[in-house]
CSV table of C-alpha atoms in Angstrom, one decimal:
chain,number,residue,atom,x,y,z
A,1392,UNK,CA,65.9,23.1,-6.2
A,1393,UNK,CA,69.1,20.9,-6.7
A,1394,UNK,CA,68.3,17.4,-8.4
A,1395,UNK,CA,67.9,14.9,-5.3
A,1396,UNK,CA,67.4,11.3,-6.0
A,1397,UNK,CA,67.0,9.0,-3.0
A,1398,UNK,CA,68.0,5.3,-3.1
A,1399,UNK,CA,66.7,3.4,0.2
A,1400,UNK,CA,68.5,0.2,0.8
A,1401,UNK,CA,67.6,-0.1,4.6
A,1402,UNK,CA,65.5,-3.0,5.5
A,1403,UNK,CA,63.9,-2.5,8.8
A,1404,UNK,CA,60.3,-1.4,8.7
A,1405,UNK,CA,61.5,2.4,10.2
A,1406,UNK,CA,63.7,2.7,6.9
A,1407,UNK,CA,60.9,1.9,4.7
A,1408,UNK,CA,58.3,4.5,6.6
A,1409,UNK,CA,61.0,7.0,5.9
A,1410,UNK,CA,61.0,6.6,2.4
A,1411,UNK,CA,57.4,7.0,2.4
A,1412,UNK,CA,57.3,9.7,4.3
A,1413,UNK,CA,60.2,11.5,2.1
A,1414,UNK,CA,58.6,10.7,-1.1
A,1415,UNK,CA,55.0,11.9,1.0
A,1416,UNK,CA,56.8,15.4,0.8
A,1417,UNK,CA,57.9,15.1,-2.2
A,1418,UNK,CA,61.4,13.9,-2.6
A,1419,UNK,CA,62.0,11.2,-5.3
A,1420,UNK,CA,62.7,7.6,-4.6
A,1421,UNK,CA,64.0,5.2,-6.7
A,1422,UNK,CA,64.5,1.3,-6.3
A,1423,UNK,CA,67.3,0.7,-7.9
A,1424,UNK,CA,71.1,2.1,-8.4
A,1425,UNK,CA,71.3,4.5,-11.0
A,1426,UNK,CA,73.7,7.2,-12.2
A,1427,UNK,CA,71.3,9.5,-11.5
A,1428,UNK,CA,71.3,8.8,-7.8
A,1429,UNK,CA,72.5,11.2,-5.3
A,1430,UNK,CA,71.6,9.8,-1.8
A,1431,UNK,CA,72.2,6.6,-0.3
A,1432,UNK,CA,70.0,5.9,2.4
A,1433,UNK,CA,70.7,2.9,4.7
A,1434,UNK,CA,69.3,1.8,8.0
A,1435,UNK,CA,69.6,3.7,11.4
A,1436,UNK,CA,72.3,2.2,12.5
A,1437,UNK,CA,73.6,0.7,9.7
A,1438,UNK,CA,76.0,-2.1,10.0
A,1439,UNK,CA,76.0,-5.3,12.1
A,1440,UNK,CA,79.1,-6.0,14.3
A,1441,UNK,CA,80.9,-7.2,11.2
A,1442,UNK,CA,80.9,-4.5,9.5
A,1443,UNK,CA,78.3,-5.9,7.0
A,1444,UNK,CA,75.2,-4.1,6.2
A,1445,UNK,CA,72.4,-4.2,9.1
A,1446,UNK,CA,70.2,-6.0,6.2
A,1447,UNK,CA,72.5,-7.9,5.0
A,1448,UNK,CA,75.1,-7.4,1.7
A,1449,UNK,CA,78.4,-5.4,1.8
A,1450,UNK,CA,78.7,-1.6,1.4
A,1451,UNK,CA,81.2,-1.5,-1.2
A,1452,UNK,CA,79.2,-3.7,-3.3
A,1453,UNK,CA,76.1,-1.1,-3.0
A,1454,UNK,CA,78.7,1.9,-3.5
A,1455,UNK,CA,80.3,0.8,-6.7
A,1456,UNK,CA,77.2,1.0,-8.1
A,1457,UNK,CA,76.6,4.8,-7.8
A,1458,UNK,CA,77.9,7.7,-8.9
A,1459,UNK,CA,81.2,8.5,-6.9
A,1460,UNK,CA,80.3,11.4,-4.9
A,1461,UNK,CA,76.5,10.0,-3.2
A,1462,UNK,CA,76.0,11.3,-0.3
A,1463,UNK,CA,75.1,8.3,2.1
A,1464,UNK,CA,72.5,8.9,5.4
A,1465,UNK,CA,72.1,6.8,8.3
A,1466,UNK,CA,73.8,5.9,11.3
A,1467,UNK,CA,77.5,5.2,13.2
A,1468,UNK,CA,78.8,5.9,9.8
A,1469,UNK,CA,82.4,4.8,10.3
A,1470,UNK,CA,82.9,2.7,7.8
A,1471,UNK,CA,86.2,2.8,5.9
A,1472,UNK,CA,84.5,2.3,2.7
A,1473,UNK,CA,82.9,6.0,3.6
A,1474,UNK,CA,85.9,8.0,3.8
A,1475,UNK,CA,85.6,9.9,0.0
A,1476,UNK,CA,81.7,10.4,0.7
A,1477,UNK,CA,79.8,12.6,1.9
A,1478,UNK,CA,77.8,11.4,5.1
A,1479,UNK,CA,74.6,12.4,7.2
A,1480,UNK,CA,75.2,10.2,10.6
A,1481,UNK,CA,71.7,10.5,12.5
A,1482,UNK,CA,73.6,9.2,15.4
A,1483,UNK,CA,75.6,12.3,15.6
A,1484,UNK,CA,72.5,14.3,15.3
A,1485,UNK,CA,71.9,15.7,18.9
A,1486,UNK,CA,68.3,16.7,17.8
A,1487,UNK,CA,67.7,13.2,16.5
A,1488,UNK,CA,68.9,11.5,19.7
A,1489,UNK,CA,67.0,13.4,21.8
A,1490,UNK,CA,63.8,12.8,19.9
A,1491,UNK,CA,64.7,8.6,19.6
A,1492,UNK,CA,65.4,8.7,23.1
A,1493,UNK,CA,62.0,9.8,24.1
A,1494,UNK,CA,60.6,7.0,21.9
A,1495,UNK,CA,62.7,4.6,23.6
A,1496,UNK,CA,61.7,5.2,27.1
A,1497,UNK,CA,57.7,5.2,25.7
A,1498,UNK,CA,58.4,1.9,24.1
A,1499,UNK,CA,60.9,0.4,27.2
A,1500,UNK,CA,57.9,0.9,29.1
A,1501,UNK,CA,55.7,-1.6,26.2
A,1502,UNK,CA,58.2,-4.3,27.1
A,1503,UNK,CA,57.9,-3.7,31.0
A,1504,UNK,CA,54.2,-4.3,31.3
A,1505,UNK,CA,53.9,-7.9,30.5
A,1506,UNK,CA,56.5,-8.6,33.1
A,1507,UNK,CA,55.0,-6.8,35.9
A,1508,UNK,CA,52.6,-8.0,38.4
A,1509,UNK,CA,51.5,-4.6,39.6
A,1510,UNK,CA,50.5,-1.2,37.7
A,1511,UNK,CA,53.1,1.4,37.6
A,1512,UNK,CA,51.4,3.0,40.4
A,1513,UNK,CA,51.9,0.3,42.8
A,1514,UNK,CA,56.0,-0.6,41.2
A,1515,UNK,CA,58.7,0.8,43.1
A,1516,UNK,CA,61.3,1.5,39.5
A,1517,UNK,CA,65.3,1.7,39.4
A,1518,UNK,CA,66.8,3.8,36.4
A,1519,UNK,CA,70.2,3.2,36.2
A,1520,UNK,CA,72.1,6.2,34.2
A,1521,UNK,CA,71.2,9.8,33.6
A,1522,UNK,CA,72.2,10.0,29.7
A,1523,UNK,CA,69.0,11.2,27.2
A,1524,UNK,CA,67.3,7.2,27.5
A,1525,UNK,CA,67.5,7.6,31.4
A,1526,UNK,CA,65.8,11.1,31.2
A,1527,UNK,CA,63.0,10.8,29.6
A,1528,UNK,CA,62.1,7.1,31.2
A,1529,UNK,CA,62.3,8.8,34.4
A,1530,UNK,CA,60.0,11.9,33.7
A,1531,UNK,CA,57.8,9.0,31.9
A,1532,UNK,CA,57.7,7.0,35.0
A,1533,UNK,CA,57.3,10.0,37.4
A,1534,UNK,CA,54.4,11.2,35.5
A,1535,UNK,CA,52.5,8.3,35.6
A,1536,UNK,CA,53.0,8.0,38.9
A,1537,UNK,CA,55.6,5.1,39.2
A,1538,UNK,CA,57.9,5.7,42.6
A,1539,UNK,CA,61.3,6.3,40.7
A,1540,UNK,CA,64.8,6.3,42.1
A,1541,UNK,CA,68.1,7.4,39.5
A,1542,UNK,CA,71.5,5.5,39.8
A,1543,UNK,CA,74.3,7.7,38.4
A,1544,UNK,CA,78.2,7.6,38.8
A,1545,UNK,CA,78.3,11.6,38.2
A,1546,UNK,CA,77.4,13.5,41.4
A,1547,UNK,CA,76.3,16.5,39.2
A,1548,UNK,CA,73.8,13.8,37.3
A,1549,UNK,CA,72.8,13.0,40.8
A,1550,UNK,CA,72.0,16.2,42.2
A,1551,UNK,CA,70.4,17.4,39.0
A,1552,UNK,CA,68.0,14.4,39.4
A,1553,UNK,CA,67.6,15.1,43.5
A,1554,UNK,CA,66.6,19.0,42.5
A,1555,UNK,CA,64.0,17.6,39.9
A,1556,UNK,CA,62.3,15.9,42.7
A,1557,UNK,CA,63.9,12.0,42.2
A,1558,UNK,CA,65.2,9.9,45.1
A,1559,UNK,CA,69.4,9.5,43.7
A,1560,UNK,CA,72.0,7.1,45.0
A,1561,UNK,CA,75.5,6.4,43.7
A,1562,UNK,CA,75.8,3.3,41.4
A,1563,UNK,CA,77.7,1.5,44.4
A,1564,UNK,CA,74.6,1.6,46.6
A,1565,UNK,CA,72.2,0.2,44.3
A,1566,UNK,CA,72.7,-3.5,46.2
A,1567,UNK,CA,71.4,-1.6,49.1
A,1568,UNK,CA,67.9,-1.0,47.5
A,1569,UNK,CA,67.0,-3.7,45.3
A,1570,UNK,CA,65.0,-5.5,47.6
A,1571,UNK,CA,62.4,-3.0,47.5
A,1572,UNK,CA,63.1,-1.9,43.2
A,1573,UNK,CA,60.4,-3.8,41.4
A,1574,UNK,CA,61.4,-3.0,37.6
A,1575,UNK,CA,65.0,-2.3,37.1
A,1576,UNK,CA,65.9,-0.2,33.6
A,1577,UNK,CA,69.4,-0.1,32.9
A,1578,UNK,CA,70.3,2.9,30.8
A,1579,UNK,CA,74.4,2.7,31.0
A,1580,UNK,CA,76.7,1.1,28.7
A,1581,UNK,CA,79.1,-0.2,31.0
A,1582,UNK,CA,79.0,-3.5,33.7
A,1583,UNK,CA,77.0,-2.7,36.8
A,1584,UNK,CA,75.1,-5.5,38.1
A,1585,UNK,CA,76.3,-9.1,38.2
A,1586,UNK,CA,74.6,-12.9,38.4
A,1587,UNK,CA,75.5,-13.1,41.8
A,1588,UNK,CA,73.9,-9.3,42.6
A,1589,UNK,CA,71.0,-9.4,40.8
A,1590,UNK,CA,69.8,-13.5,40.4
A,1591,UNK,CA,68.8,-13.2,44.4
A,1592,UNK,CA,65.6,-10.7,43.2
A,1593,UNK,CA,64.1,-13.3,40.6
A,1594,UNK,CA,61.1,-11.6,41.1
A,1595,UNK,CA,62.2,-7.9,40.1
A,1596,UNK,CA,61.5,-7.5,36.5
A,1597,UNK,CA,65.1,-6.4,34.4
A,1598,UNK,CA,65.5,-4.6,31.1
A,1599,UNK,CA,68.2,-3.5,30.0
A,1600,UNK,CA,68.7,-0.6,27.1
A,1601,UNK,CA,72.1,-0.4,26.5
A,1602,UNK,CA,74.2,-0.6,23.8
A,1603,UNK,CA,76.4,-2.6,25.4
A,1604,UNK,CA,75.0,-5.1,28.3
A,1605,UNK,CA,75.1,-3.8,32.0
A,1606,UNK,CA,73.2,-6.0,33.5
A,1607,UNK,CA,74.1,-10.2,33.9
A,1608,UNK,CA,72.2,-12.5,35.6
A,1609,UNK,CA,69.0,-15.1,35.0
A,1610,UNK,CA,65.6,-13.2,33.4
A,1611,UNK,CA,67.2,-10.2,32.1
A,1612,UNK,CA,65.5,-8.3,29.0
A,1613,UNK,CA,68.3,-7.3,26.4
A,1614,UNK,CA,65.7,-4.5,24.9
A,1615,UNK,CA,67.5,-2.7,22.1
A,1616,UNK,CA,66.7,-0.7,18.8
A,1617,UNK,CA,63.1,-0.6,20.7
A,1618,UNK,CA,61.9,2.3,18.3
A,1619,UNK,CA,61.8,0.3,14.8
A,1620,UNK,CA,60.6,-2.9,16.8
A,1621,UNK,CA,57.4,-1.1,18.7
A,1622,UNK,CA,57.0,2.3,16.7
A,1623,UNK,CA,58.6,1.8,13.5
A,1624,UNK,CA,56.2,4.6,12.4
A,1625,UNK,CA,57.2,7.0,14.5
A,1626,UNK,CA,61.1,5.6,14.2
A,1627,UNK,CA,60.3,6.3,10.6
A,1628,UNK,CA,59.0,9.7,10.6
A,1629,UNK,CA,61.8,11.3,13.1
A,1630,UNK,CA,64.3,9.6,10.6
A,1631,UNK,CA,62.6,11.2,7.8
A,1632,UNK,CA,62.1,14.5,9.7
A,1633,UNK,CA,66.3,15.1,10.4
A,1634,UNK,CA,67.0,13.8,6.5
A,1635,UNK,CA,64.4,16.5,5.1
A,1636,UNK,CA,65.9,19.3,7.5
A,1637,UNK,CA,69.1,18.3,6.0
A,1638,UNK,CA,67.8,18.4,1.9
A,1639,UNK,CA,66.4,21.1,2.5
A,1640,UNK,CA,69.4,23.0,4.1
A,1641,UNK,CA,71.3,21.5,1.4
A,1642,UNK,CA,69.2,22.9,-1.5
A,1643,UNK,CA,69.1,26.6,-0.3
């Protein structure tokens, strides 16, 4: 087997759990930089908005203490310092993204429960967006017995949601149905509803899961990075699973 030594520098609980799973699977880890390091593991996603590492510090400062050909594993690896490095970007891995969406959807319900005065079977819900998370949320809510409606821009997405048995509306029609909605979950990373509309519905629980806010107003819960917060072991196991697949393919 090709020599592998993983150096995890991620600071999240999910990253720490991923490291533990990798070690349990027999892949060696080190807690300090050395010439023997072959793979650098960052948090997923890896960077803050200013380009620094998510847990603090500078990526160039970390890389200068490692071999030049080290492979970097993380998420959203578009940092200029990585131009000459092999990268494994989990946020471009379709299987990772799909499984992470399912974890995110389940965690979103954990966020929603304390906000609701009713059980989900008595809570009309609206899911905005028909991407990975929107699909997982709709399926999960429906399985619990929640009366759920899907709002999407794309006519093909609305047609598919309707074909699967759910109510589906255009984004522009949302204000017409909001009086009957008790739980609003946005997954669309674009401006959807402003305070001029949402502030009229103070009793509706509003959760924005999108990477860029789509909802504005009072009482909105902006919930991002849920797998790492609410299910770090599941999130870490998923990260480790995808890394293990990559490492095993690399060493064949």
